[in-house]
């Protein structure tokens, strides 16, 4: 009788999205929509400082699964931006947690001004990165020894992914899917979401509109 063959192992990753007061809703929901299309590969969870529901800058709240004090190891850490970033960068407990997570997470991703939090935590030191072009000058004034890209939809430097603002986080998440699985899966995911993936990281039509150079 032929030997039975075991089913191939499915790669699985935990995605943890950080919530803080006045985060940008699309910078969380956009990337998670892409990861959520592949539930066999990605498990999504939310973390906030106190483990409580957190209001986005648009109004709706998201419910955290746990607090930063009892959080679990993440394969992928997602850090959004939003109006609350300026307050969040002064939160030493949150910044310390980001520093710790940067040592344990396999991949660290920021969307828009979320890069300011990573910069404040020292995560982007000696790394290439980008951010929301409308807030480019403010964000790039935070942290030192960072190779900021003024024209980039998203940037990958090793295990760190950063993107431009708001909808660019969707393109970043698809780039992560392509990295962890394959580009065909990323393209099929974009098609499933009826989204046109900007898979060229240098394709940044918004930088000139904000006079970034």
mmCIF file of C-alpha atoms in Angstrom:
data_model
loop_
_atom_site.group_PDB
_atom_site.id
_atom_site.type_symbol
_atom_site.label_atom_id
_atom_site.label_comp_id
_atom_site.label_asym_id
_atom_site.label_seq_id
_atom_site.Cartn_x
_atom_site.Cartn_y
_atom_site.Cartn_z
ATOM 1 C CA UNK A 1 0.000 0.000 0.000
ATOM 2 C CA UNK A 2 1.265 3.494 -0.743
ATOM 3 C CA UNK A 3 2.572 5.427 2.209
ATOM 4 C CA UNK A 4 0.189 8.058 3.492
ATOM 5 C CA UNK A 5 1.367 11.605 3.030
ATOM 6 C CA UNK A 6 0.832 14.189 5.724
ATOM 7 C CA UNK A 7 -0.857 17.450 4.799
ATOM 8 C CA UNK A 8 1.525 20.349 4.178
ATOM 9 C CA UNK A 9 2.068 22.623 7.145
ATOM 10 C CA UNK A 10 0.234 25.929 6.812
ATOM 11 C CA UNK A 11 2.253 28.955 7.835
ATOM 12 C CA UNK A 12 0.466 30.919 10.535
ATOM 13 C CA UNK A 13 1.282 34.360 11.907
ATOM 14 C CA UNK A 14 -0.122 36.492 14.715
ATOM 15 C CA UNK A 15 -0.794 40.123 13.799
ATOM 16 C CA UNK A 16 -1.064 42.520 16.732
ATOM 17 C CA UNK A 17 -2.429 46.008 16.059
ATOM 18 C CA UNK A 18 -1.641 48.711 18.597
ATOM 19 C CA UNK A 19 -4.549 50.952 19.606
ATOM 20 C CA UNK A 20 -4.116 54.347 21.262
ATOM 21 C CA UNK A 21 -6.512 57.235 21.712
ATOM 22 C CA UNK A 22 -7.288 58.970 18.391
ATOM 23 C CA UNK A 23 -5.603 56.401 16.124
ATOM 24 C CA UNK A 24 -6.533 56.517 12.438
ATOM 25 C CA UNK A 25 -9.228 53.936 11.767
ATOM 26 C CA UNK A 26 -8.264 53.095 8.170
ATOM 27 C CA UNK A 27 -4.605 52.709 9.118
ATOM 28 C CA UNK A 28 -5.725 49.785 11.276
ATOM 29 C CA UNK A 29 -8.721 48.422 9.385
ATOM 30 C CA UNK A 30 -7.146 48.648 5.910
ATOM 31 C CA UNK A 31 -4.166 46.374 6.595
ATOM 32 C CA UNK A 32 -6.252 44.048 8.754
ATOM 33 C CA UNK A 33 -8.772 43.669 5.933
ATOM 34 C CA UNK A 34 -5.963 42.214 3.800
ATOM 35 C CA UNK A 35 -4.647 39.917 6.529
ATOM 36 C CA UNK A 36 -8.217 38.925 7.398
ATOM 37 C CA UNK A 37 -8.831 37.627 3.881
ATOM 38 C CA UNK A 38 -6.310 34.901 4.744
ATOM 39 C CA UNK A 39 -7.515 33.614 8.150
ATOM 40 C CA UNK A 40 -5.710 30.337 7.613
ATOM 41 C CA UNK A 41 -2.438 32.279 7.740
ATOM 42 C CA UNK A 42 -3.113 35.298 9.955
ATOM 43 C CA UNK A 43 -4.601 35.581 13.435
ATOM 44 C CA UNK A 44 -5.515 39.184 14.302
ATOM 45 C CA UNK A 45 -5.556 40.710 17.771
ATOM 46 C CA UNK A 46 -5.644 44.186 19.322
ATOM 47 C CA UNK A 47 -3.595 45.625 22.186
ATOM 48 C CA UNK A 48 -4.023 48.899 24.057
ATOM 49 C CA UNK A 49 -2.310 50.313 27.109
ATOM 50 C CA UNK A 50 -5.070 49.309 29.521
ATOM 51 C CA UNK A 51 -6.780 46.614 27.458
ATOM 52 C CA UNK A 52 -9.916 48.712 27.111
ATOM 53 C CA UNK A 53 -11.873 49.906 24.052
ATOM 54 C CA UNK A 54 -10.110 52.806 22.337
ATOM 55 C CA UNK A 55 -11.695 55.555 20.238
ATOM 56 C CA UNK A 56 -10.324 56.282 16.781
ATOM 57 C CA UNK A 57 -9.954 59.837 15.489
ATOM 58 C CA UNK A 58 -13.002 59.138 13.324
ATOM 59 C CA UNK A 59 -15.094 58.213 16.358
ATOM 60 C CA UNK A 60 -15.710 54.427 16.350
ATOM 61 C CA UNK A 61 -13.994 52.404 19.045
ATOM 62 C CA UNK A 62 -12.120 49.137 18.712
ATOM 63 C CA UNK A 63 -11.974 46.633 21.550
ATOM 64 C CA UNK A 64 -8.540 45.516 22.727
ATOM 65 C CA UNK A 65 -7.922 41.834 23.415
ATOM 66 C CA UNK A 66 -5.344 42.580 26.098
ATOM 67 C CA UNK A 67 -3.194 45.340 27.580
ATOM 68 C CA UNK A 68 0.483 46.098 27.080
ATOM 69 C CA UNK A 69 1.034 44.681 30.568
ATOM 70 C CA UNK A 70 -0.122 41.173 29.650
ATOM 71 C CA UNK A 71 0.487 41.136 25.900
ATOM 72 C CA UNK A 72 1.805 38.142 24.012
ATOM 73 C CA UNK A 73 4.571 37.737 21.478
ATOM 74 C CA UNK A 74 3.594 38.881 18.001
ATOM 75 C CA UNK A 75 4.859 37.749 14.651
ATOM 76 C CA UNK A 76 3.750 41.051 13.115
ATOM 77 C CA UNK A 77 3.299 44.273 15.084
ATOM 78 C CA UNK A 78 1.175 46.937 13.355
ATOM 79 C CA UNK A 79 1.539 50.539 14.567
ATOM 80 C CA UNK A 80 -0.919 53.035 13.047
ATOM 81 C CA UNK A 81 -0.750 56.803 13.043
ATOM 82 C CA UNK A 82 -3.477 59.339 13.614
ATOM 83 C CA UNK A 83 -4.227 62.551 15.457
ATOM 84 C CA UNK A 84 -3.286 60.908 18.753
ATOM 85 C CA UNK A 85 0.333 60.256 17.828
ATOM 86 C CA UNK A 86 1.590 63.577 19.198
ATOM 87 C CA UNK A 87 0.254 62.621 22.621
ATOM 88 C CA UNK A 88 1.283 58.976 22.326
ATOM 89 C CA UNK A 89 4.965 59.784 21.734
ATOM 90 C CA UNK A 90 5.065 61.361 25.207
ATOM 91 C CA UNK A 91 3.710 58.183 26.827
ATOM 92 C CA UNK A 92 6.863 56.598 28.217
ATOM 93 C CA UNK A 93 5.098 53.355 29.149
ATOM 94 C CA UNK A 94 3.878 52.911 25.581
ATOM 95 C CA UNK A 95 7.268 53.804 24.094
ATOM 96 C CA UNK A 96 9.035 51.376 26.440
ATOM 97 C CA UNK A 97 6.594 48.651 25.368
ATOM 98 C CA UNK A 98 7.358 49.350 21.706
ATOM 99 C CA UNK A 99 11.070 49.031 22.436
ATOM 100 C CA UNK A 100 10.472 45.646 24.047
ATOM 101 C CA UNK A 101 8.238 44.463 21.220
ATOM 102 C CA UNK A 102 10.828 45.462 18.642
ATOM 103 C CA UNK A 103 13.149 42.886 20.162
ATOM 104 C CA UNK A 104 10.617 40.057 20.064
ATOM 105 C CA UNK A 105 8.336 40.625 17.051
ATOM 106 C CA UNK A 106 9.454 39.070 13.785
ATOM 107 C CA UNK A 107 8.158 41.993 11.725
ATOM 108 C CA UNK A 108 7.364 45.565 12.739
ATOM 109 C CA UNK A 109 5.070 47.682 10.564
ATOM 110 C CA UNK A 110 4.011 51.302 10.846
ATOM 111 C CA UNK A 111 1.460 53.211 8.810
ATOM 112 C CA UNK A 112 1.658 56.979 8.327
ATOM 113 C CA UNK A 113 2.670 58.894 11.427
ATOM 114 C CA UNK A 114 2.934 55.623 13.309
ATOM 115 C CA UNK A 115 6.567 55.866 12.214
ATOM 116 C CA UNK A 116 6.940 58.680 14.758
ATOM 117 C CA UNK A 117 6.239 56.187 17.541
ATOM 118 C CA UNK A 118 8.835 53.779 16.181
ATOM 119 C CA UNK A 119 11.322 56.631 15.811
ATOM 120 C CA UNK A 120 10.695 57.780 19.379
ATOM 121 C CA UNK A 121 11.258 54.224 20.589
ATOM 122 C CA UNK A 122 14.563 53.989 18.716
ATOM 123 C CA UNK A 123 13.269 51.180 16.520
ATOM 124 C CA UNK A 124 14.150 53.011 13.293
ATOM 125 C CA UNK A 125 17.727 53.895 14.231
ATOM 126 C CA UNK A 126 20.029 53.209 11.250
ATOM 127 C CA UNK A 127 17.001 52.073 9.214
ATOM 128 C CA UNK A 128 15.346 53.303 6.027
ATOM 129 C CA UNK A 129 11.765 54.464 6.569
ATOM 130 C CA UNK A 130 8.945 56.635 5.293
ATOM 131 C CA UNK A 131 5.815 58.234 6.716
ATOM 132 C CA UNK A 132 2.725 60.305 5.938
ATOM 133 C CA UNK A 133 3.867 62.962 3.479
ATOM 134 C CA UNK A 134 1.526 65.607 4.865
ATOM 135 C CA UNK A 135 3.293 65.268 8.238
ATOM 136 C CA UNK A 136 6.692 64.388 6.789
ATOM 137 C CA UNK A 137 8.633 67.316 8.237
ATOM 138 C CA UNK A 138 7.221 66.820 11.728
ATOM 139 C CA UNK A 139 7.800 63.070 11.833
ATOM 140 C CA UNK A 140 11.334 63.267 10.443
ATOM 141 C CA UNK A 141 12.266 65.626 13.261
ATOM 142 C CA UNK A 142 11.806 62.760 15.716
ATOM 143 C CA UNK A 143 14.604 60.310 16.363
ATOM 144 C CA UNK A 144 18.113 60.335 14.958
ATOM 145 C CA UNK A 145 20.165 58.397 12.428
ATOM 146 C CA UNK A 146 17.137 57.417 10.336
ATOM 147 C CA UNK A 147 17.290 57.285 6.537
ATOM 148 C CA UNK A 148 13.959 58.911 5.706
ATOM 149 C CA UNK A 149 12.551 58.421 2.211
ATOM 150 C CA UNK A 150 10.639 61.550 1.110
ATOM 151 C CA UNK A 151 9.182 59.768 -1.924
ATOM 152 C CA UNK A 152 7.987 56.232 -1.184
ATOM 153 C CA UNK A 153 4.640 54.488 -0.894
ATOM 154 C CA UNK A 154 6.246 52.048 1.492
ATOM 155 C CA UNK A 155 9.751 51.045 2.544
ATOM 156 C CA UNK A 156 11.134 47.701 3.669
ATOM 157 C CA UNK A 157 14.364 47.535 5.642
ATOM 158 C CA UNK A 158 14.977 44.036 6.900
ATOM 159 C CA UNK A 159 12.091 43.098 9.169
ATOM 160 C CA UNK A 160 10.757 46.655 9.395
ATOM 161 C CA UNK A 161 8.070 47.955 7.030
ATOM 162 C CA UNK A 162 6.911 51.584 7.043
ATOM 163 C CA UNK A 163 4.388 53.232 4.752
ATOM 164 C CA UNK A 164 3.044 56.592 3.737
ATOM 165 C CA UNK A 165 -0.284 57.703 5.148
ATOM 166 C CA UNK A 166 -3.707 56.152 5.579
ATOM 167 C CA UNK A 167 -4.515 53.982 2.508
ATOM 168 C CA UNK A 168 -0.817 53.235 1.932
ATOM 169 C CA UNK A 169 -1.025 50.823 4.832
ATOM 170 C CA UNK A 170 -3.041 48.511 2.605
ATOM 171 C CA UNK A 171 -0.173 48.396 0.114
ATOM 172 C CA UNK A 172 2.246 47.749 2.971
ATOM 173 C CA UNK A 173 0.193 44.823 4.268
ATOM 174 C CA UNK A 174 0.109 43.265 0.814
ATOM 175 C CA UNK A 175 3.888 43.652 0.633
ATOM 176 C CA UNK A 176 4.138 41.817 3.953
ATOM 177 C CA UNK A 177 1.907 39.040 2.614
ATOM 178 C CA UNK A 178 4.134 38.777 -0.459
ATOM 179 C CA UNK A 179 7.187 38.576 1.802
ATOM 180 C CA UNK A 180 5.786 35.918 4.138
ATOM 181 C CA UNK A 181 3.838 33.850 1.616
ATOM 182 C CA UNK A 182 4.346 34.839 -2.027
ATOM 183 C CA UNK A 183 3.479 37.601 -4.475
ATOM 184 C CA UNK A 184 0.760 35.566 -6.172
ATOM 185 C CA UNK A 185 -1.081 35.226 -2.871
ATOM 186 C CA UNK A 186 -0.737 38.962 -2.283
ATOM 187 C CA UNK A 187 -2.163 39.718 -5.719
ATOM 188 C CA UNK A 188 -5.077 37.329 -5.205
ATOM 189 C CA UNK A 189 -5.759 38.959 -1.848
ATOM 190 C CA UNK A 190 -5.913 42.393 -3.483
ATOM 191 C CA UNK A 191 -8.284 41.033 -6.132
ATOM 192 C CA UNK A 192 -10.494 39.502 -3.440
ATOM 193 C CA UNK A 193 -10.721 42.939 -1.825
ATOM 194 C CA UNK A 194 -11.259 44.614 -5.227
ATOM 195 C CA UNK A 195 -8.221 46.767 -4.487
ATOM 196 C CA UNK A 196 -5.559 47.940 -6.940
ATOM 197 C CA UNK A 197 -2.288 47.137 -5.200
ATOM 198 C CA UNK A 198 0.499 49.694 -5.558
ATOM 199 C CA UNK A 199 3.263 47.101 -5.469
ATOM 200 C CA UNK A 200 5.995 49.520 -6.569
ATOM 201 C CA UNK A 201 7.277 51.064 -3.329
ATOM 202 C CA UNK A 202 8.621 54.109 -5.178
ATOM 203 C CA UNK A 203 5.211 54.958 -6.677
ATOM 204 C CA UNK A 204 4.243 57.836 -4.382
ATOM 205 C CA UNK A 205 1.900 60.324 -6.096
ATOM 206 C CA UNK A 206 1.213 62.272 -2.905
ATOM 207 C CA UNK A 207 4.754 63.397 -2.075
ATOM 208 C CA UNK A 208 4.747 66.170 -4.729
ATOM 209 C CA UNK A 209 1.330 67.369 -3.551
ATOM 210 C CA UNK A 210 2.776 68.062 -0.124
ATOM 211 C CA UNK A 211 5.985 69.567 -1.550
ATOM 212 C CA UNK A 212 8.150 66.857 -0.036
ATOM 213 C CA UNK A 213 11.624 66.733 -1.540
#
